[in-house]
Short mmCIF file of C-alpha atoms in Angstrom, two decimals:
data_model
loop_
_atom_site.label_atom_id
_atom_site.label_comp_id
_atom_site.label_asym_id
_atom_site.label_seq_id
_atom_site.Cartn_x
_atom_site.Cartn_y
_atom_site.Cartn_z
CA MET A 7 -192.21 -113.20 -83.59
CA SER A 8 -189.62 -115.23 -81.71
CA ASP A 9 -186.10 -115.46 -83.09
CA ALA A 10 -185.09 -118.46 -81.00
CA ILE A 11 -182.14 -120.14 -82.66
CA GLY A 12 -180.90 -123.67 -82.17
CA SER A 13 -183.61 -126.06 -83.32
CA GLY A 14 -181.46 -127.53 -86.07
CA PRO A 15 -178.38 -128.99 -84.38
CA ALA A 16 -178.58 -132.12 -82.26
CA ALA A 17 -176.08 -133.50 -79.80
CA ASP A 18 -174.96 -136.06 -82.35
CA GLY A 19 -174.95 -133.74 -85.37
CA GLN A 20 -176.74 -131.20 -87.51
CA ARG A 21 -180.14 -132.08 -89.02
CA LEU A 22 -181.31 -131.36 -92.57
CA PHE A 23 -183.98 -128.69 -93.16
CA ILE A 24 -186.73 -130.07 -95.40
CA GLY A 25 -190.28 -128.81 -95.75
CA GLY A 26 -190.05 -126.69 -92.62
CA SER A 27 -188.84 -129.58 -90.42
CA TRP A 28 -185.45 -130.53 -89.05
CA VAL A 29 -184.85 -134.05 -90.32
CA GLU A 30 -182.28 -136.70 -89.42
CA PRO A 31 -180.10 -137.58 -92.43
CA ASP A 32 -180.53 -141.01 -93.99
CA ASP A 33 -176.80 -141.46 -94.54
CA GLY A 34 -175.46 -140.28 -91.19
CA HIS A 35 -173.01 -137.45 -90.66
CA TYR A 36 -169.53 -136.41 -91.74
CA ALA A 37 -166.94 -134.31 -89.95
CA VAL A 38 -166.44 -130.61 -90.67
CA THR A 39 -162.79 -129.73 -90.04
CA ASP A 40 -161.26 -126.44 -88.94
CA PRO A 41 -158.61 -125.64 -91.60
CA ALA A 42 -156.51 -123.74 -89.05
CA THR A 43 -156.30 -126.39 -86.34
CA GLU A 44 -157.49 -129.57 -88.10
CA GLY A 45 -159.88 -129.94 -85.16
CA LEU A 46 -163.53 -130.91 -85.32
CA VAL A 47 -165.99 -128.06 -85.88
CA GLY A 48 -169.11 -130.24 -85.97
CA TRP A 49 -170.99 -132.99 -87.71
CA ALA A 50 -172.78 -132.18 -90.97
CA PRO A 51 -175.69 -134.28 -92.27
CA GLU A 52 -175.25 -136.58 -95.27
CA ALA A 53 -178.49 -136.36 -97.26
CA SER A 54 -179.64 -139.26 -99.39
CA ARG A 55 -180.87 -138.79 -102.95
CA ASP A 56 -184.42 -139.42 -101.73
CA GLN A 57 -184.09 -136.67 -99.14
CA VAL A 58 -182.84 -134.21 -101.74
CA ARG A 59 -185.80 -135.10 -103.95
CA ALA A 60 -188.09 -134.66 -100.93
CA ALA A 61 -186.65 -131.18 -100.42
CA ALA A 62 -187.33 -130.31 -104.06
CA ALA A 63 -190.87 -131.71 -103.78
CA ALA A 64 -191.47 -129.59 -100.67
CA ALA A 65 -190.22 -126.53 -102.56
CA ARG A 66 -192.54 -127.37 -105.47
CA GLU A 67 -195.54 -127.63 -103.15
CA ALA A 68 -194.66 -124.33 -101.46
CA PHE A 69 -194.05 -122.46 -104.70
CA GLY A 70 -197.65 -121.61 -105.55
CA PRO A 71 -198.56 -119.98 -102.22
CA TRP A 72 -195.19 -118.24 -101.84
CA SER A 73 -195.21 -116.85 -105.39
CA ARG A 74 -198.67 -115.38 -104.73
CA THR A 75 -197.61 -113.85 -101.42
CA PRO A 76 -197.45 -110.05 -101.80
CA PRO A 77 -193.88 -108.88 -102.45
CA GLU A 78 -194.07 -106.65 -99.37
CA GLU A 79 -194.69 -109.69 -97.16
CA ARG A 80 -191.85 -111.65 -98.74
CA ALA A 81 -189.58 -108.65 -98.24
CA ALA A 82 -190.59 -108.36 -94.59
CA VAL A 83 -189.44 -111.95 -93.97
CA LEU A 84 -186.03 -111.12 -95.45
CA GLY A 85 -185.78 -107.98 -93.35
CA ARG A 86 -186.55 -109.88 -90.16
CA ALA A 87 -183.96 -112.50 -91.11
CA ALA A 88 -181.34 -109.76 -91.49
CA ASP A 89 -182.20 -108.49 -88.00
CA ILE A 90 -181.89 -111.98 -86.52
CA ILE A 91 -178.53 -112.54 -88.21
CA GLN A 92 -177.31 -109.24 -86.83
CA ARG A 93 -178.38 -110.21 -83.30
CA HIS A 94 -176.39 -113.45 -83.54
CA PHE A 95 -173.51 -111.80 -85.37
CA VAL A 96 -170.61 -112.89 -83.14
CA PRO A 97 -171.40 -116.63 -82.80
CA TYR A 98 -172.24 -116.82 -86.50
CA ALA A 99 -168.90 -115.21 -87.37
CA GLU A 100 -167.04 -117.55 -85.02
CA LEU A 101 -168.60 -120.56 -86.73
CA ALA A 102 -167.86 -119.18 -90.20
CA ALA A 103 -164.22 -118.61 -89.25
CA ALA A 104 -163.90 -122.11 -87.81
CA GLU A 105 -165.43 -123.75 -90.89
CA SER A 106 -163.75 -121.70 -93.62
CA GLY A 107 -160.45 -120.69 -92.04
CA ALA A 108 -161.20 -117.00 -92.58
CA THR A 109 -159.62 -114.40 -90.33
CA THR A 110 -161.88 -112.90 -87.68
CA ALA A 111 -162.11 -109.62 -89.61
CA THR A 112 -163.07 -111.39 -92.82
CA ALA A 113 -165.60 -113.66 -91.12
CA ARG A 114 -167.29 -110.70 -89.47
CA GLY A 115 -167.10 -108.14 -92.25
CA MET A 116 -167.09 -110.02 -95.53
CA GLN A 117 -168.96 -113.15 -94.55
CA VAL A 118 -171.69 -112.62 -91.93
CA GLY A 119 -171.76 -108.85 -92.40
CA VAL A 120 -172.24 -109.06 -96.15
CA GLY A 121 -174.73 -111.93 -95.70
CA ALA A 122 -176.94 -109.80 -93.46
CA ALA A 123 -176.59 -106.84 -95.82
CA ARG A 124 -177.78 -108.93 -98.75
CA PHE A 125 -180.92 -110.02 -96.93
CA ARG A 126 -181.55 -106.39 -96.07
CA ARG A 127 -180.91 -105.32 -99.69
CA TYR A 128 -183.55 -107.69 -101.05
CA ALA A 129 -186.02 -106.67 -98.36
CA ARG A 130 -186.45 -103.60 -100.56
CA VAL A 131 -189.36 -104.14 -102.94
CA GLU A 132 -188.72 -103.22 -106.57
CA PRO A 133 -191.28 -102.92 -109.41
CA ALA A 134 -191.85 -106.15 -111.30
CA GLU A 135 -193.72 -104.47 -114.15
CA GLN A 136 -192.38 -102.28 -116.95
CA PRO A 137 -194.82 -100.46 -119.27
CA LEU A 138 -193.72 -100.56 -122.90
CA PRO A 139 -194.43 -97.82 -125.47
CA PRO A 140 -197.63 -98.38 -127.51
CA GLN A 141 -197.01 -99.71 -131.00
CA ILE A 142 -199.08 -99.23 -134.16
CA ASN A 143 -199.65 -102.64 -135.71
CA GLU A 144 -200.42 -102.02 -139.40
CA ALA A 145 -200.59 -105.64 -140.52
CA GLY A 146 -202.23 -107.58 -137.75
CA PRO A 147 -203.55 -111.13 -138.21
CA PHE A 148 -207.05 -109.80 -138.84
CA GLY A 149 -206.04 -106.90 -141.09
CA GLY A 150 -206.22 -103.19 -140.46
CA ALA A 151 -204.19 -100.99 -138.20
CA ALA A 152 -204.38 -101.24 -134.42
CA VAL A 153 -202.64 -99.65 -131.49
CA MET A 154 -201.24 -102.32 -129.18
CA GLY A 155 -200.27 -101.78 -125.57
CA ALA A 156 -197.77 -104.00 -123.77
CA LEU A 157 -196.41 -104.64 -120.32
CA ALA A 158 -193.28 -106.63 -119.45
CA VAL A 159 -193.86 -108.53 -116.21
CA ARG A 160 -191.28 -110.42 -114.21
CA GLN A 161 -192.47 -113.78 -112.90
CA PRO A 162 -190.57 -116.17 -110.59
CA VAL A 163 -188.83 -119.08 -112.29
CA GLY A 164 -190.08 -121.71 -109.81
CA VAL A 165 -187.94 -124.04 -107.72
CA VAL A 166 -184.29 -122.95 -107.63
CA THR A 167 -181.40 -125.16 -106.57
CA CYS A 168 -178.58 -123.07 -105.10
CA ILE A 169 -175.18 -124.78 -104.95
CA THR A 170 -172.81 -122.60 -102.99
CA SER A 171 -169.05 -122.14 -102.72
CA TYR A 172 -166.82 -122.93 -99.75
CA ASN A 173 -164.91 -119.66 -99.72
CA ASN A 174 -167.78 -117.65 -98.25
CA PRO A 175 -170.46 -119.64 -96.40
CA TRP A 176 -172.55 -116.50 -95.72
CA ALA A 177 -172.28 -113.93 -98.51
CA ASN A 178 -172.47 -116.45 -101.34
CA PRO A 179 -175.58 -118.33 -100.15
CA ALA A 180 -177.28 -115.09 -99.09
CA GLY A 181 -176.61 -113.63 -102.53
CA LYS A 182 -178.59 -116.49 -104.04
CA ILE A 183 -181.28 -117.17 -101.44
CA ALA A 184 -182.37 -113.58 -100.77
CA PRO A 185 -183.10 -112.43 -104.36
CA ALA A 186 -184.60 -115.80 -105.27
CA LEU A 187 -187.04 -115.63 -102.35
CA ALA A 188 -187.74 -111.94 -102.96
CA MET A 189 -188.85 -112.77 -106.51
CA GLY A 190 -191.25 -115.46 -105.25
CA ASN A 191 -189.17 -118.55 -105.99
CA THR A 192 -188.69 -121.41 -103.55
CA VAL A 193 -185.22 -122.74 -102.88
CA VAL A 194 -183.23 -125.90 -102.25
CA VAL A 195 -179.72 -125.10 -101.01
CA LYS A 196 -176.92 -127.59 -101.37
CA PRO A 197 -174.01 -126.00 -99.43
CA ALA A 198 -170.36 -126.65 -100.09
CA PRO A 199 -169.35 -129.78 -98.18
CA GLN A 200 -166.43 -128.10 -96.42
CA ASP A 201 -168.44 -125.47 -94.49
CA PRO A 202 -172.19 -126.20 -94.55
CA LEU A 203 -173.00 -125.51 -90.90
CA SER A 204 -173.21 -121.75 -91.42
CA VAL A 205 -175.91 -122.26 -94.05
CA TYR A 206 -178.01 -124.17 -91.53
CA ARG A 207 -177.69 -121.18 -89.17
CA MET A 208 -178.98 -119.04 -92.03
CA ALA A 209 -181.92 -121.42 -92.42
CA GLU A 210 -182.66 -121.11 -88.70
CA ALA A 211 -182.69 -117.33 -89.02
CA LEU A 212 -185.13 -117.50 -91.92
CA GLU A 213 -187.32 -120.01 -90.08
CA ALA A 214 -187.43 -117.69 -87.06
CA ALA A 215 -188.22 -114.80 -89.41
CA GLY A 216 -191.34 -116.61 -90.58
CA VAL A 217 -190.44 -118.22 -93.89
CA PRO A 218 -193.24 -120.74 -94.62
CA PRO A 219 -192.50 -124.49 -94.69
CA GLY A 220 -190.93 -125.68 -97.93
CA VAL A 221 -189.97 -122.22 -99.16
CA LEU A 222 -186.37 -122.82 -98.06
CA ASN A 223 -184.74 -126.24 -97.77
CA VAL A 224 -181.12 -127.12 -96.97
CA VAL A 225 -179.58 -130.49 -97.82
CA SER A 226 -175.85 -131.13 -97.50
CA GLY A 227 -173.51 -133.97 -98.34
CA SER A 228 -169.83 -134.74 -98.71
CA ARG A 229 -170.35 -136.97 -101.73
CA ALA A 230 -171.44 -136.09 -105.25
CA GLU A 231 -174.86 -137.74 -104.90
CA ALA A 232 -176.55 -134.86 -103.06
CA GLY A 233 -175.45 -132.25 -105.58
CA GLU A 234 -176.35 -134.44 -108.53
CA ALA A 235 -179.83 -135.07 -107.16
CA ALA A 236 -180.33 -131.36 -106.49
CA VAL A 237 -179.54 -130.59 -110.14
CA ASP A 238 -181.28 -133.37 -112.06
CA CYS A 239 -184.47 -133.56 -109.96
CA GLU A 240 -187.56 -132.96 -112.14
CA ASP A 241 -189.03 -130.56 -109.58
CA VAL A 242 -186.13 -128.13 -110.08
CA ASP A 243 -186.59 -125.33 -112.63
CA MET A 244 -183.29 -123.48 -112.23
CA VAL A 245 -179.78 -124.06 -110.90
CA SER A 246 -177.64 -121.28 -109.47
CA PHE A 247 -174.06 -122.48 -109.03
CA THR A 248 -170.83 -120.94 -107.79
CA GLY A 249 -167.72 -123.04 -108.21
CA SER A 250 -165.22 -124.39 -110.71
CA THR A 251 -165.66 -124.24 -114.45
CA ALA A 252 -165.24 -128.02 -114.69
CA VAL A 253 -168.17 -128.70 -112.34
CA GLY A 254 -170.18 -125.89 -113.92
CA ARG A 255 -169.82 -127.53 -117.32
CA ARG A 256 -171.25 -130.80 -116.00
CA ILE A 257 -174.15 -128.99 -114.34
CA ALA A 258 -174.85 -127.09 -117.56
CA GLU A 259 -175.07 -130.36 -119.48
CA VAL A 260 -177.76 -131.63 -117.10
CA CYS A 261 -179.60 -128.31 -117.23
CA GLY A 262 -179.51 -128.39 -121.01
CA ARG A 263 -181.20 -131.79 -121.14
CA GLY A 264 -184.00 -130.57 -118.91
CA MET A 265 -184.15 -126.99 -120.28
CA LYS A 266 -183.53 -125.72 -116.76
CA ARG A 267 -182.55 -122.10 -116.35
CA GLN A 268 -179.07 -121.54 -114.99
CA LEU A 269 -176.90 -118.90 -113.36
CA MET A 270 -173.22 -119.82 -113.28
CA GLU A 271 -170.44 -117.98 -111.47
CA LEU A 272 -167.36 -119.98 -112.36
CA GLY A 273 -163.58 -119.70 -112.36
CA GLY A 274 -161.38 -116.68 -112.90
CA LYS A 275 -157.79 -115.73 -113.63
CA GLY A 276 -158.07 -111.99 -113.26
CA ALA A 277 -155.61 -109.95 -115.31
CA ALA A 278 -154.20 -106.84 -113.63
CA VAL A 279 -152.82 -104.62 -116.40
CA VAL A 280 -150.32 -102.24 -114.80
CA PHE A 281 -148.97 -99.37 -116.90
CA ASP A 282 -145.75 -97.47 -116.28
CA ASP A 283 -147.60 -94.44 -114.93
CA ALA A 284 -149.63 -96.36 -112.33
CA ASP A 285 -149.65 -95.49 -108.63
CA LEU A 286 -147.59 -98.44 -107.39
CA ASP A 287 -148.67 -98.10 -103.78
CA ALA A 288 -152.29 -98.56 -104.89
CA VAL A 289 -151.30 -101.40 -107.23
CA VAL A 290 -149.42 -103.32 -104.55
CA SER A 291 -152.17 -102.98 -101.95
CA GLY A 292 -154.79 -103.97 -104.54
CA ILE A 293 -152.96 -107.01 -105.86
CA GLY A 294 -151.99 -107.88 -102.29
CA THR A 295 -155.63 -108.61 -101.51
CA THR A 296 -155.05 -111.90 -103.34
CA TYR A 297 -153.07 -112.99 -100.30
CA SER A 298 -155.25 -111.56 -97.54
CA PHE A 299 -158.73 -112.11 -98.96
CA TYR A 300 -159.67 -115.77 -98.26
CA SER A 301 -155.99 -116.72 -98.71
CA GLY A 302 -156.39 -116.34 -102.47
CA GLN A 303 -159.41 -118.63 -102.63
CA ILE A 304 -161.51 -116.18 -104.60
CA CYS A 305 -162.32 -116.14 -108.29
CA THR A 306 -162.19 -112.34 -108.57
CA ALA A 307 -158.59 -111.99 -107.36
CA PRO A 308 -156.03 -110.16 -109.55
CA THR A 309 -153.75 -113.19 -109.72
CA ARG A 310 -152.32 -112.60 -113.22
CA VAL A 311 -150.28 -109.39 -113.15
CA LEU A 312 -149.33 -107.93 -116.53
CA ALA A 313 -146.66 -105.30 -115.86
CA GLN A 314 -145.39 -102.83 -118.44
CA ARG A 315 -141.62 -103.18 -118.69
CA GLY A 316 -140.83 -99.72 -117.39
CA VAL A 317 -142.37 -100.59 -114.03
CA HIS A 318 -141.98 -104.37 -114.06
CA ASP A 319 -138.86 -104.83 -111.93
CA ARG A 320 -139.91 -102.29 -109.32
CA LEU A 321 -143.40 -103.80 -109.08
CA VAL A 322 -142.00 -107.32 -108.63
CA GLY A 323 -139.74 -106.10 -105.85
CA GLU A 324 -142.50 -104.24 -104.03
CA LEU A 325 -144.97 -107.12 -104.36
CA ALA A 326 -142.36 -109.55 -103.03
CA ALA A 327 -141.62 -107.28 -100.05
CA TYR A 328 -145.34 -106.92 -99.38
CA ALA A 329 -145.89 -110.69 -99.47
CA ARG A 330 -143.00 -111.33 -97.08
CA ARG A 331 -144.40 -108.84 -94.55
CA LEU A 332 -147.75 -110.60 -94.20
CA THR A 333 -148.37 -112.61 -91.06
CA VAL A 334 -149.48 -116.16 -91.80
CA GLY A 335 -151.07 -118.16 -89.01
CA ASP A 336 -154.04 -118.73 -86.77
CA PRO A 337 -156.87 -116.63 -88.25
CA ARG A 338 -158.27 -115.96 -84.78
CA GLU A 339 -155.15 -114.04 -83.75
CA PRO A 340 -155.51 -110.25 -84.20
CA GLY A 341 -152.29 -109.85 -86.17
CA THR A 342 -152.97 -112.60 -88.69
CA VAL A 343 -153.46 -111.47 -92.28
CA VAL A 344 -153.28 -114.79 -94.15
CA GLY A 345 -155.07 -117.82 -92.78
CA PRO A 346 -155.14 -121.39 -94.10
CA VAL A 347 -156.64 -122.73 -97.30
CA ILE A 348 -159.70 -124.95 -96.96
CA SER A 349 -158.16 -128.43 -96.80
CA ALA A 350 -155.01 -130.52 -96.95
CA ALA A 351 -155.93 -131.65 -100.46
CA HIS A 352 -156.26 -128.07 -101.63
CA ARG A 353 -152.99 -127.08 -99.96
CA ASP A 354 -151.30 -129.89 -101.86
CA ARG A 355 -152.89 -128.69 -105.11
CA VAL A 356 -151.67 -125.12 -104.63
CA GLU A 357 -148.17 -126.30 -103.70
CA ALA A 358 -148.13 -128.51 -106.79
CA TYR A 359 -148.82 -125.46 -108.94
CA VAL A 360 -145.93 -123.58 -107.36
CA GLU A 361 -143.63 -126.50 -108.09
CA LEU A 362 -145.00 -126.66 -111.64
CA GLY A 363 -144.19 -122.98 -112.05
CA ARG A 364 -140.58 -123.67 -111.06
CA LYS A 365 -140.37 -126.44 -113.63
CA GLU A 366 -141.87 -124.18 -116.28
CA GLY A 367 -139.12 -121.61 -115.66
CA ALA A 368 -140.82 -119.15 -113.32
CA ARG A 369 -138.74 -117.55 -110.56
CA VAL A 370 -140.08 -117.76 -107.03
CA VAL A 371 -139.36 -114.35 -105.53
CA ALA A 372 -141.51 -114.73 -102.40
CA GLY A 373 -143.03 -117.71 -100.62
CA GLY A 374 -142.87 -121.09 -102.22
CA GLU A 375 -142.32 -122.93 -98.94
CA ARG A 376 -144.84 -124.36 -96.50
CA PRO A 377 -145.12 -122.27 -93.31
CA PRO A 378 -143.62 -124.05 -90.27
CA TYR A 379 -146.80 -125.07 -88.43
CA ASP A 380 -147.51 -128.53 -87.09
CA ARG A 381 -151.24 -128.26 -87.79
CA GLY A 382 -153.37 -126.35 -90.25
CA PHE A 383 -153.46 -126.09 -94.03
CA TYR A 384 -151.21 -123.10 -94.58
CA VAL A 385 -149.65 -121.83 -97.80
CA ALA A 386 -147.16 -118.95 -97.81
CA PRO A 387 -148.04 -115.90 -99.94
CA THR A 388 -146.16 -116.65 -103.13
CA LEU A 389 -145.01 -114.50 -106.07
CA LEU A 390 -143.80 -116.00 -109.35
CA ALA A 391 -141.88 -113.75 -111.76
CA ASP A 392 -140.24 -114.31 -115.18
CA CYS A 393 -143.50 -115.90 -116.32
CA THR A 394 -144.70 -116.25 -119.91
CA ALA A 395 -148.24 -116.40 -121.23
CA ASP A 396 -148.05 -120.07 -122.18
CA MET A 397 -147.22 -121.34 -118.67
CA ARG A 398 -149.93 -123.34 -116.91
CA VAL A 399 -149.48 -121.25 -113.76
CA VAL A 400 -150.44 -118.24 -115.88
CA ARG A 401 -153.35 -119.88 -117.71
CA GLU A 402 -155.01 -122.02 -115.01
CA GLU A 403 -156.88 -120.98 -111.88
CA ILE A 404 -154.77 -121.88 -108.83
CA PHE A 405 -157.25 -120.59 -106.22
CA GLY A 406 -154.70 -119.87 -103.56
CA PRO A 407 -152.30 -117.13 -102.39
CA VAL A 408 -150.21 -117.24 -105.56
CA VAL A 409 -149.62 -114.30 -107.94
CA VAL A 410 -147.83 -114.55 -111.29
CA VAL A 411 -146.22 -111.65 -113.19
CA VAL A 412 -145.84 -111.36 -116.97
CA PRO A 413 -144.15 -108.34 -118.63
CA PHE A 414 -145.48 -106.46 -121.67
CA ASP A 415 -144.23 -103.62 -123.84
CA ASP A 416 -147.13 -101.49 -125.11
CA GLU A 417 -150.86 -101.03 -124.72
CA GLU A 418 -151.81 -103.39 -127.55
CA GLU A 419 -149.69 -106.20 -126.15
CA GLY A 420 -151.10 -105.67 -122.66
CA ILE A 421 -154.67 -105.95 -123.96
CA ALA A 422 -153.80 -109.03 -126.03
CA LEU A 423 -152.21 -110.77 -123.05
CA ALA A 424 -155.16 -109.94 -120.79
CA ASN A 425 -157.62 -111.38 -123.30
CA ASP A 426 -155.49 -114.47 -123.94
CA SER A 427 -157.36 -116.53 -121.36
CA ASP A 428 -160.16 -119.05 -121.13
CA PHE A 429 -161.55 -116.95 -118.28
CA GLY A 430 -163.15 -113.53 -118.20
CA LEU A 431 -164.63 -112.76 -114.80
CA ILE A 432 -163.00 -109.58 -113.46
CA ASP A 433 -159.90 -107.84 -114.81
CA TYR A 434 -158.14 -104.72 -113.54
CA VAL A 435 -156.37 -101.74 -115.10
CA TRP A 436 -154.01 -99.39 -113.27
CA SER A 437 -152.87 -96.21 -114.99
CA GLY A 438 -152.38 -92.54 -114.11
CA ASP A 439 -154.00 -91.74 -117.46
CA VAL A 440 -157.66 -92.28 -116.64
CA ALA A 441 -158.75 -91.92 -120.27
CA ARG A 442 -156.36 -94.71 -121.26
CA ALA A 443 -157.52 -96.86 -118.34
CA PHE A 444 -161.14 -96.61 -119.47
CA ARG A 445 -160.15 -97.17 -123.11
CA VAL A 446 -158.29 -100.34 -122.21
CA ALA A 447 -161.05 -101.53 -119.88
CA ARG A 448 -163.62 -101.36 -122.69
CA ARG A 449 -161.46 -103.72 -124.76
CA LEU A 450 -161.03 -106.38 -122.08
CA ARG A 451 -163.16 -109.50 -122.48
CA ALA A 452 -164.31 -109.71 -118.88
CA GLY A 453 -167.63 -109.32 -117.12
CA GLY A 454 -166.19 -106.57 -114.92
CA VAL A 455 -163.14 -104.35 -114.87
CA GLY A 456 -161.74 -102.52 -111.86
CA ILE A 457 -160.12 -99.22 -112.84
CA ASN A 458 -157.43 -98.22 -110.35
CA THR A 459 -159.23 -100.26 -107.69
CA VAL A 460 -160.10 -103.79 -106.60
CA GLY A 461 -163.30 -102.51 -104.97
CA ARG A 462 -166.78 -103.67 -105.93
CA ASN A 463 -170.01 -101.76 -106.45
CA MET A 464 -172.61 -104.17 -105.11
CA GLU A 465 -175.32 -102.83 -107.43
CA ALA A 466 -173.22 -103.38 -110.56
CA PRO A 467 -173.89 -106.55 -112.62
CA PHE A 468 -171.60 -109.42 -111.67
CA GLY A 469 -170.74 -112.36 -113.90
CA GLY A 470 -168.27 -113.56 -116.48
CA PHE A 471 -167.41 -113.82 -120.15
CA LYS A 472 -166.15 -117.04 -121.73
CA LYS A 473 -165.62 -119.93 -119.28
CA SER A 474 -166.16 -117.71 -116.23
CA GLY A 475 -169.89 -118.18 -116.26
CA VAL A 476 -173.36 -117.55 -117.61
CA GLY A 477 -175.67 -114.74 -116.50
CA ARG A 478 -175.41 -111.76 -114.15
CA ASP A 479 -176.47 -111.15 -110.57
CA VAL A 480 -176.01 -108.68 -107.67
CA GLY A 481 -178.30 -105.70 -107.07
CA SER A 482 -181.35 -105.55 -109.30
CA TYR A 483 -179.63 -107.89 -111.75
CA ALA A 484 -180.09 -110.74 -109.28
CA LEU A 485 -183.84 -110.15 -109.29
CA HIS A 486 -183.71 -110.41 -113.07
CA ALA A 487 -181.62 -113.58 -112.88
CA TYR A 488 -184.22 -115.36 -110.72
CA SER A 489 -187.19 -114.39 -112.88
CA GLU A 490 -188.78 -114.99 -116.25
CA VAL A 491 -190.09 -112.13 -118.40
CA GLN A 492 -193.74 -112.37 -119.43
CA ALA A 493 -195.25 -110.05 -122.04
CA LEU A 494 -198.85 -108.91 -121.64
CA VAL A 495 -200.27 -107.39 -124.85
CA TRP A 496 -203.70 -105.84 -125.46
CA PRO A 497 -205.46 -103.55 -127.95
CA GLY A 498 -204.92 -99.94 -127.01
#
């Protein structure tokens, strides 16, 4: 099978991918801007509501045949797509870096690399049936005792709308598309408006891998209309969304009216509970990933540091020194650690939060000033100390390279402060006493807790408590998320 790539883009802009065809957008194109240079990356298509509905209708038509395709054949398509992505690794990473502002290392390793790995992961077929123990039914509807057998079977949900985030235009869409397709669903992808071109390259890879027409559709837009149509369309059975809690709430309201299934990965304000006996070198390098990983534009970042008083001052000093050492600048340069944020508007938002922190009484111990570049949307790695739990900079998601520090006295206070949040995505505990670290972790109201690490196990369930989301994905949990459970019962 050929893996020729390049059918989607045209000289005057990218085309939509609907029903297996590359289609000119009804509403023209809009510019995709490089956050590092403010230059033009390309022209993204502006889908009309009718085109989004056409994509959902194509997915509906394709659902029956695709859902009946043997799982091994569906998996083979995903495996071929992973191979094609790997063969085009460098140009795909260059595009991802240009669109998102990621450093070269991040674009290669955490964006395209993880995207390919996720397609390969879901090319592994897993059982969709689970035998259940026989049960003696002593009061059946017709009287008398009977032995009943049962089987729990996972069935695809149907047509899934995937609305993806701008901070990772490869790993995030792949983490939705691959398990959804593996389970036999068909998909309509509405990419983030800031960096949609990478998702069209993903669609090209899947097309070249042999995905049938209508099984995958991609429709982008810079305005709200495309996303709204992708959510409220009657042909859509489920919405998988990654983004802000505010937008997630509006999507959930629409899903509720239509009884659509939903998977929501929303905001975070990760607490990092640091005890006096913690390994500070490990703590500083872990918390420092807030600055280097997508320039803080990541919901899992440990942005809310809760430091026990015995280590508080030393930790603030070491974090400040770490932040000042980081090279901010062109993400394509080998020495760059911190690139730009996604847009001028978002830079202004992050800077406004830093200024708000000053007004609230926080002390800026690192950063706080705009880096001296003529072009690009840069924010200096910033550390705010002398913070209290009621400050907005402590309670609200900033989504940028900004870390706040709040002191605490004892274990109970640390746990209470960590749980005093509307969010509950991923928290962190650092302590030399591993038993205490696990004890504290079990009491944190978060979907995940890193114990002496910021690392992730990509088979562990991922999702949030409270306003950080609904549902779990990653690993086998993603296959569960994109399926319904059907019970088959019979007389034994």
